[in-house]
Amino acid sequence: MRLIILEDASVVADWAARFVLQRIKEFAPGPGRHFVLGLPTGGTPLGMYRRLIDFYREGKVSFKYVTTFNMDEYVGLPRDHPESYHYYMWHEFFKHVDISPEHAHVLDGTAEDLAAECQRFERLIEEAGGVHLFVGGIGPDGHIAFNEPGSSLVSRTRVKTLAYDTLEANKRFFDNDISKVPSKALTVGVGTVMDAKEVMILITGAHKALALSKAIEEGVNHMWTVSAFQQHAQALFVCDEDATLELRVKTVKYFKSLMGEHNKLIEDHS
Ligand code: F6R
């Protein structure tokens, strides 16, 4: 596991976008050879999307041969609802780059048969050859995607009932009215994300400091589902200083001493 500690959320956004850029470039996608990218929504990755849009506009990257899979979607929100993750992805990222809509997969939370929709999504990931890089975010309770505390660490894409903490955290998007937050979501499983070749988790803010310490300094535990990534061969946690507040000084010092190595991951060799 790598822990990349950066000054603040804007540096995290820039670093994460450069990492995605390098991975896509190194893969050299083309016809019949798509780079497969897993993506989150939420506040944390917004800056990364903005930087990726900049890189696209500067001609540094194309998404023509990139296939994406989003982590999750609320149940019952139509895709044109401003709080649906379809809407978020389209407005915050997809419409600004050259990705083909048919390659940008978001779970359909309005499907008649939600279980079948989840199976279809897993099948699509398999048919795409698996995810090369899954980018994720976590909640203050350590959930990754909508894998709430207590979720199986080998779970696959499925319907989940959201935890009270998640409803509380997300009510800010629904007029601060918790009763308006959908209580269920479709989400990739921890196992689905674990199958990706590489996983990059973005964590910013003091409110996520406990989750980060549970994720990396204690044992694998289904009450902090993000801790599962201790058992992933290629996992990176990219965080800001505030998110390190609950870590041991020794942990912070060690990973900071590796920054020279970590920054090689975002060097442009072209
Ligand atoms: C979003 C997702 C969630 C969020 C998490 C943090 O697709 O899967 O795990 O990443 O709830 O959300 P923010 O970034 O808004 O704090």
Coordinates of C-alpha atoms and ligand atoms in Angstrom, one line a residue, residues 39-45 70-72 85 136-140 143-146 166 170 172-173 187 207-208, ligand 1:
L39 CA -14.9 6.3 -11.0
P40 CA -16.6 7.8 -7.8
T41 CA -18.9 10.7 -7.3
G42 CA -19.1 13.0 -4.3
G43 CA -17.3 16.2 -3.3
T44 CA -13.8 14.7 -3.1
P45 CA -13.2 13.8 -6.7
N70 CA -19.1 4.3 -11.8
M71 CA -19.2 3.0 -8.3
D72 CA -22.8 3.6 -7.4
Y85 CA -24.9 10.2 -10.1
G136 CA -12.7 5.7 -5.0
G137 CA -13.7 7.9 -2.2
I138 CA -14.7 7.1 1.4
G139 CA -17.2 8.3 3.9
P140 CA -16.3 9.3 7.5
H143 CA -17.5 3.2 3.5
I144 CA -16.1 2.7 0.0
A145 CA -18.7 3.2 -2.7
F146 CA -21.9 2.4 -0.7
T166 CA -24.5 8.2 5.0
N170 CA -25.6 13.3 1.9
R172 CA -26.6 18.5 2.2
F173 CA -27.4 17.6 -1.5
T187 CA -23.3 -0.1 -5.5
H207 CA -13.7 14.5 9.3
K208 CA -12.2 11.5 7.5
Ligands
F6R1 C1 -19.3 7.9 -4.3 C2 -18.9 7.0 -3.3 C3 -18.7 7.3 -1.9 C4 -18.1 8.6 -1.7 C5 -18.0 8.9 -0.2 C6 -17.4 10.3 0.1 O1 -19.4 7.3 -5.6 O2 -18.8 5.8 -3.7 O3 -18.0 6.3 -1.3 O4 -16.8 8.6 -2.2 O5 -19.3 8.9 0.4 O6 -18.1 11.3 -0.4 P1 -17.5 12.8 -0.5 O7 -16.4 12.8 -1.5 O8 -18.7 13.6 -0.9 O9 -17.1 13.1 0.9

